[in-house]
Structures are given as structure tokens and as C-alpha cells.
Short mmCIF file of C-alpha atoms in Angstrom, two decimals:
data_model
loop_
_atom_site.label_atom_id
_atom_site.label_comp_id
_atom_site.label_asym_id
_atom_site.label_seq_id
_atom_site.Cartn_x
_atom_site.Cartn_y
_atom_site.Cartn_z
CA UNK A 1 32.18 -4.46 9.18
CA UNK A 2 29.28 -4.99 11.60
CA UNK A 3 29.55 -8.13 13.66
CA UNK A 4 33.26 -8.72 13.03
CA UNK A 5 35.84 -8.84 15.86
CA UNK A 6 38.08 -6.14 14.42
CA UNK A 7 38.34 -2.36 14.14
CA UNK A 8 40.29 -0.07 11.81
CA UNK A 9 42.02 3.13 12.93
CA UNK A 10 42.86 5.81 10.37
CA UNK A 11 45.39 8.55 11.11
CA UNK A 12 43.96 11.98 10.30
CA UNK A 13 47.45 13.48 9.95
CA UNK A 14 48.84 10.67 7.78
CA UNK A 15 45.55 9.81 6.04
CA UNK A 16 46.18 6.10 6.16
CA UNK A 17 45.14 3.07 8.14
CA UNK A 18 47.34 2.39 11.15
CA UNK A 19 49.05 -0.95 10.94
CA UNK A 20 47.91 -1.31 7.33
CA UNK A 21 45.06 -3.65 8.28
CA UNK A 22 42.15 -4.03 10.73
CA UNK A 23 43.19 -4.59 14.34
CA UNK A 24 41.76 -7.39 16.51
CA UNK A 25 38.93 -6.45 18.90
CA UNK A 26 37.80 -8.45 21.98
CA UNK A 27 34.58 -9.56 20.23
CA UNK A 28 32.16 -8.79 17.39
CA UNK A 29 31.86 -4.99 17.30
CA UNK A 30 28.43 -3.32 17.43
CA UNK A 31 29.38 0.32 18.13
CA UNK A 32 32.47 2.51 18.51
CA UNK A 33 33.43 5.90 19.96
CA UNK A 34 36.55 7.92 20.71
CA UNK A 35 37.61 10.80 22.94
CA UNK A 36 40.62 13.10 23.06
CA UNK A 37 40.87 15.24 26.20
CA UNK A 38 41.73 18.84 25.31
CA UNK A 39 41.36 22.22 27.00
CA UNK A 40 38.01 23.46 25.74
CA UNK A 41 38.72 26.99 27.02
CA UNK A 42 41.51 27.50 24.49
CA UNK A 43 41.30 27.91 20.71
CA UNK A 44 41.79 24.63 18.87
CA UNK A 45 45.03 25.59 17.13
CA UNK A 46 46.57 26.84 20.39
CA UNK A 47 45.90 23.60 22.23
CA UNK A 48 48.74 21.05 22.35
CA UNK A 49 47.71 17.63 21.13
CA UNK A 50 47.24 15.14 23.99
CA UNK A 51 49.60 12.19 23.99
CA UNK A 52 46.75 9.67 23.67
CA UNK A 53 43.27 9.24 22.26
CA UNK A 54 40.90 6.85 24.03
CA UNK A 55 39.03 4.39 21.81
CA UNK A 56 35.85 2.62 22.96
CA UNK A 57 34.28 -0.43 21.31
CA UNK A 58 31.03 -2.18 22.21
CA UNK A 59 30.91 -5.92 21.52
CA UNK A 60 28.25 -8.64 21.57
CA UNK A 61 28.91 -12.37 21.86
CA UNK A 62 25.28 -13.52 21.80
CA UNK A 63 24.92 -13.50 25.58
CA UNK A 64 26.74 -10.45 26.89
CA UNK A 65 27.43 -6.92 25.71
CA UNK A 66 30.72 -5.34 26.75
CA UNK A 67 32.44 -2.01 26.33
CA UNK A 68 36.22 -2.00 26.09
CA UNK A 69 38.64 0.92 26.09
CA UNK A 70 42.12 1.25 24.61
CA UNK A 71 44.54 4.18 24.51
CA UNK A 72 45.99 5.15 21.13
CA UNK A 73 49.31 7.03 21.10
CA UNK A 74 48.72 10.26 19.18
CA UNK A 75 52.15 10.46 17.57
CA UNK A 76 52.81 6.80 16.78
CA UNK A 77 52.10 5.76 13.17
CA UNK A 78 52.90 2.09 13.78
CA UNK A 79 50.36 0.10 15.75
CA UNK A 80 49.85 -3.64 15.37
CA UNK A 81 47.61 -4.29 18.40
CA UNK A 82 45.39 -2.47 20.88
CA UNK A 83 45.44 -3.16 24.63
CA UNK A 84 41.72 -3.27 25.45
CA UNK A 85 40.37 -3.18 29.02
CA UNK A 86 36.72 -3.96 29.77
CA UNK A 87 34.65 -1.20 31.41
CA UNK A 88 31.08 -2.48 31.07
CA UNK A 89 29.36 -5.88 31.06
CA UNK A 90 25.61 -6.15 30.33
CA UNK A 91 23.70 -9.44 30.04
CA UNK A 92 21.12 -10.35 27.41
CA UNK A 93 21.01 -7.06 25.49
CA UNK A 94 23.36 -5.77 22.77
CA UNK A 95 24.61 -2.18 22.63
CA UNK A 96 23.54 -0.66 19.32
CA UNK A 97 24.85 2.90 19.72
CA UNK A 98 27.69 4.43 21.76
CA UNK A 99 28.53 8.10 22.30
CA UNK A 100 31.27 9.68 24.42
CA UNK A 101 29.89 12.63 26.42
CA UNK A 102 32.60 15.11 27.54
CA UNK A 103 32.51 16.26 31.17
CA UNK A 104 30.31 19.16 32.27
CA UNK A 105 31.28 20.80 35.56
CA UNK A 106 27.72 21.44 36.77
CA UNK A 107 26.22 18.06 35.87
CA UNK A 108 24.58 16.34 38.85
CA UNK A 109 22.66 13.17 39.64
CA UNK A 110 20.41 13.30 42.72
CA UNK A 111 22.34 16.34 43.96
CA UNK A 112 25.83 14.82 43.60
CA UNK A 113 28.39 15.49 40.86
CA UNK A 114 28.01 13.05 37.96
CA UNK A 115 30.11 12.89 34.78
CA UNK A 116 31.40 16.32 35.83
CA UNK A 117 35.18 15.90 35.59
CA UNK A 118 35.66 12.88 33.29
CA UNK A 119 34.08 11.79 30.02
CA UNK A 120 31.14 9.39 30.33
CA UNK A 121 29.58 6.86 27.97
CA UNK A 122 26.10 7.04 26.49
CA UNK A 123 24.95 3.48 25.74
CA UNK A 124 21.83 2.60 23.76
CA UNK A 125 20.72 -1.03 24.16
CA UNK A 126 18.18 -3.18 22.36
CA UNK A 127 15.94 -5.96 23.68
CA UNK A 128 13.10 -8.18 22.54
CA UNK A 129 14.17 -8.57 18.93
CA UNK A 130 14.81 -4.85 18.59
CA UNK A 131 11.33 -3.72 19.67
CA UNK A 132 12.41 -2.28 23.02
CA UNK A 133 15.52 -0.90 24.64
CA UNK A 134 16.84 1.86 26.84
CA UNK A 135 19.61 4.44 26.78
CA UNK A 136 21.82 5.17 29.79
CA UNK A 137 24.61 7.50 30.84
CA UNK A 138 27.44 5.51 32.42
CA UNK A 139 30.28 6.86 34.57
CA UNK A 140 33.23 4.40 34.23
CA UNK A 141 35.13 5.68 37.30
CA UNK A 142 32.26 4.88 39.70
CA UNK A 143 30.19 2.31 37.74
CA UNK A 144 27.15 4.54 38.28
CA UNK A 145 24.54 4.84 35.56
CA UNK A 146 21.37 6.82 34.97
CA UNK A 147 18.56 6.33 32.48
CA UNK A 148 18.06 8.78 29.63
CA UNK A 149 14.33 9.18 28.94
CA UNK A 150 14.20 9.43 25.15
CA UNK A 151 10.84 7.67 24.95
CA UNK A 152 12.04 4.81 22.74
CA UNK A 153 15.08 2.88 21.47
CA UNK A 154 17.83 5.04 19.93
CA UNK A 155 20.14 4.23 17.00
CA UNK A 156 22.22 7.45 16.64
CA UNK A 157 23.45 9.89 19.29
CA UNK A 158 24.95 13.39 19.45
CA UNK A 159 25.47 15.96 22.20
CA UNK A 160 24.82 19.71 22.10
CA UNK A 161 27.86 21.95 21.97
CA UNK A 162 27.22 23.19 25.52
CA UNK A 163 27.05 19.54 26.72
CA UNK A 164 23.71 20.03 28.53
CA UNK A 165 21.50 18.14 26.07
CA UNK A 166 21.68 14.82 24.22
CA UNK A 167 19.93 14.16 20.91
CA UNK A 168 19.04 10.70 19.65
CA UNK A 169 17.47 9.30 16.49
CA UNK A 170 14.52 7.06 17.40
CA UNK A 171 14.82 3.63 15.81
CA UNK A 172 12.18 3.14 13.09
CA UNK A 173 12.40 -0.66 13.36
CA UNK A 174 11.43 -0.52 17.02
CA UNK A 175 8.45 1.81 16.63
CA UNK A 176 7.01 0.42 13.39
CA UNK A 177 8.09 2.79 10.61
CA UNK A 178 9.35 6.27 9.65
CA UNK A 179 6.17 8.00 10.86
CA UNK A 180 7.09 7.37 14.51
CA UNK A 181 10.81 8.11 14.15
CA UNK A 182 12.65 11.43 14.38
CA UNK A 183 15.16 13.15 16.65
CA UNK A 184 14.36 13.22 20.37
CA UNK A 185 16.23 15.11 23.09
CA UNK A 186 17.11 14.65 26.77
CA UNK A 187 18.48 17.26 29.18
CA UNK A 188 21.67 16.00 30.84
CA UNK A 189 22.54 18.90 33.13
CA UNK A 190 20.81 17.53 36.25
CA UNK A 191 18.71 14.52 37.23
CA UNK A 192 17.22 12.65 40.16
CA UNK A 193 17.98 8.98 40.72
CA UNK A 194 14.48 7.44 40.48
CA UNK A 195 13.70 8.72 36.99
CA UNK A 196 17.10 9.50 35.46
CA UNK A 197 17.66 12.42 33.10
CA UNK A 198 14.40 13.95 31.81
CA UNK A 199 13.04 14.54 28.34
CA UNK A 200 14.01 17.97 27.04
CA UNK A 201 11.51 20.82 27.06
CA UNK A 202 10.79 23.17 24.19
CA UNK A 203 10.67 26.99 24.27
CA UNK A 204 7.14 26.83 25.76
CA UNK A 205 8.24 24.63 28.65
CA UNK A 206 6.45 21.58 27.23
CA UNK A 207 8.00 18.15 26.45
CA UNK A 208 9.82 18.43 23.14
CA UNK A 209 8.17 16.49 20.31
CA UNK A 210 10.51 14.48 18.04
CA UNK A 211 11.92 16.42 15.08
CA UNK A 212 10.64 14.61 12.00
CA UNK A 213 12.26 14.10 8.60
CA UNK A 214 10.79 13.13 5.23
CA UNK A 215 13.55 10.56 4.74
CA UNK A 216 15.73 8.16 6.67
CA UNK A 217 18.13 9.97 9.01
CA UNK A 218 21.62 8.56 8.42
CA UNK A 219 23.74 11.02 10.41
CA UNK A 220 23.46 13.40 13.34
CA UNK A 221 25.76 16.19 14.52
CA UNK A 222 25.44 19.53 16.31
CA UNK A 223 26.90 22.98 15.64
CA UNK A 224 26.54 26.38 17.30
CA UNK A 225 25.05 28.97 14.95
CA UNK A 226 25.87 26.71 12.01
CA UNK A 227 25.05 27.67 8.44
CA UNK A 228 24.02 25.04 5.92
CA UNK A 229 24.47 25.93 2.26
CA UNK A 230 22.80 23.93 -0.50
CA UNK A 231 22.45 24.95 -4.14
CA UNK A 232 19.26 23.85 -5.87
CA UNK A 233 18.04 24.33 -9.41
CA UNK A 234 15.17 26.81 -9.67
CA UNK A 235 13.25 27.41 -12.96
CA UNK A 236 13.30 30.93 -14.35
CA UNK A 237 10.57 32.80 -16.27
CA UNK A 238 12.37 32.29 -19.61
CA UNK A 239 12.30 28.51 -19.25
CA UNK A 240 15.88 28.15 -18.07
CA UNK A 241 17.13 27.35 -14.60
CA UNK A 242 19.50 28.90 -12.14
CA UNK A 243 21.17 27.93 -8.91
CA UNK A 244 19.65 29.19 -5.71
CA UNK A 245 21.43 28.84 -2.33
#
């Protein structure tokens, strides 16, 4: 539940909640994320399961936003508590969205390697009653961060499968309504320190305009060469209807 100091963990293999109840969190939770480090060069079913999964929770106590991390044992079905350690502390602005960005070997910031060997955190914050905010890429090992220039506050995040681009859903509440919302993108392969990571460019080399939707966007994910199948009812000439994919 939003704003409650607890989090539930469900085992995919066992299809049940670990511990049988929500587990205590360090503060009221505003966003969560998780990361399991695997060998991306090998097929999924040939990759041994790592011994742990890292869980991240963002909390807000009314004055400070924090991000905590805890390691979950992959094979243990019985967990009654999580050992959280704080990674981030931000004053006066809650974290409204959190995404774990896997490492990308060639990623640089001002010419130096950045989030290249370890997973980093994408943190979207909100200020001024939700009307403004910024999104940053944070490297826990060095405490370095860089701005992601989405052009407005973000409420959902996803990364491209090649890990060179981040997509974010612009928050309608911050910009005034659905007409100014949509999915924006930022390139996260290389950046310079003064401006952070730049807005993505389209096929013409121009700044990418937000991808609009007729309705409220409630989820966001990426797939390579994905196929979406949807069956709709289409009227036929004899007055009946048939399914069209």
C-alpha cells in the first residue's frame, strides 16, 4: 500500500508471499525496484540463478527521501525480516519512481566510466506540490549522479533492451492534463557533466517528441522485435462479426 512502512515479497518459484505477511520497511514506501545479476551473454535457461536478489525501496518521512537496499536469498523460502542499508538521502523532495538500470560497459559521464560495471538507480523526484521535479541516474558505489533531461517530471520508467536509452511517462498532474503527457526518452550511453544525459533523438536527428496515447498510461515495458496480438470484433457484410487479430 502506498505510504505504508512495509513491503511484500512474493516467490516466483513458490507463488506465495515470503514470511506470509508484509515485511517491515525503514519508512513509508513510495517506490520499489529489484535487480538480479546474471550473465546477459548466456541464454536464460543456461544461466545459474544468483544466490541473492537485491531489493531497493524508496521512502519518504515528510522531510527526507531515502533509498534502502536489502539482499534477498534466492533459495530461502522463509524470511521474517529484511536487513536494509541506506544508499541515498535527499532533502525536501519525495522519490515517486525508481528503476534499476543494469550496467552498460561503454556508458560514460564526462569521458569517465559511469554505471558501466554495476547496476545504477534511476530516481524520479517531485517538488512544489507535484508541479516540478527531476530525474537522475545515481551510481551507489561512488555517490555520483547525473541529470536525465526528460523535459518534465516522470512517474514510470523503463530501459531499452540494449541499455542505451531510458523511457519515462511524463506525469499528467505536473503538466496540467493528458494532452501534455506521453512517453519521453533520454539517451544514457554517454553524457557531459554540466547538462547530464541528453534527450533522445529520432530517426531524423531531431529531439524526440513524446509518444502520445489516447488514454492514461498505466504500465511501461520494452521488448526487442516484440509482437503484440489483440483480437477485436469486426463487423462482416452479412451483419455478423468476426475476430480480427
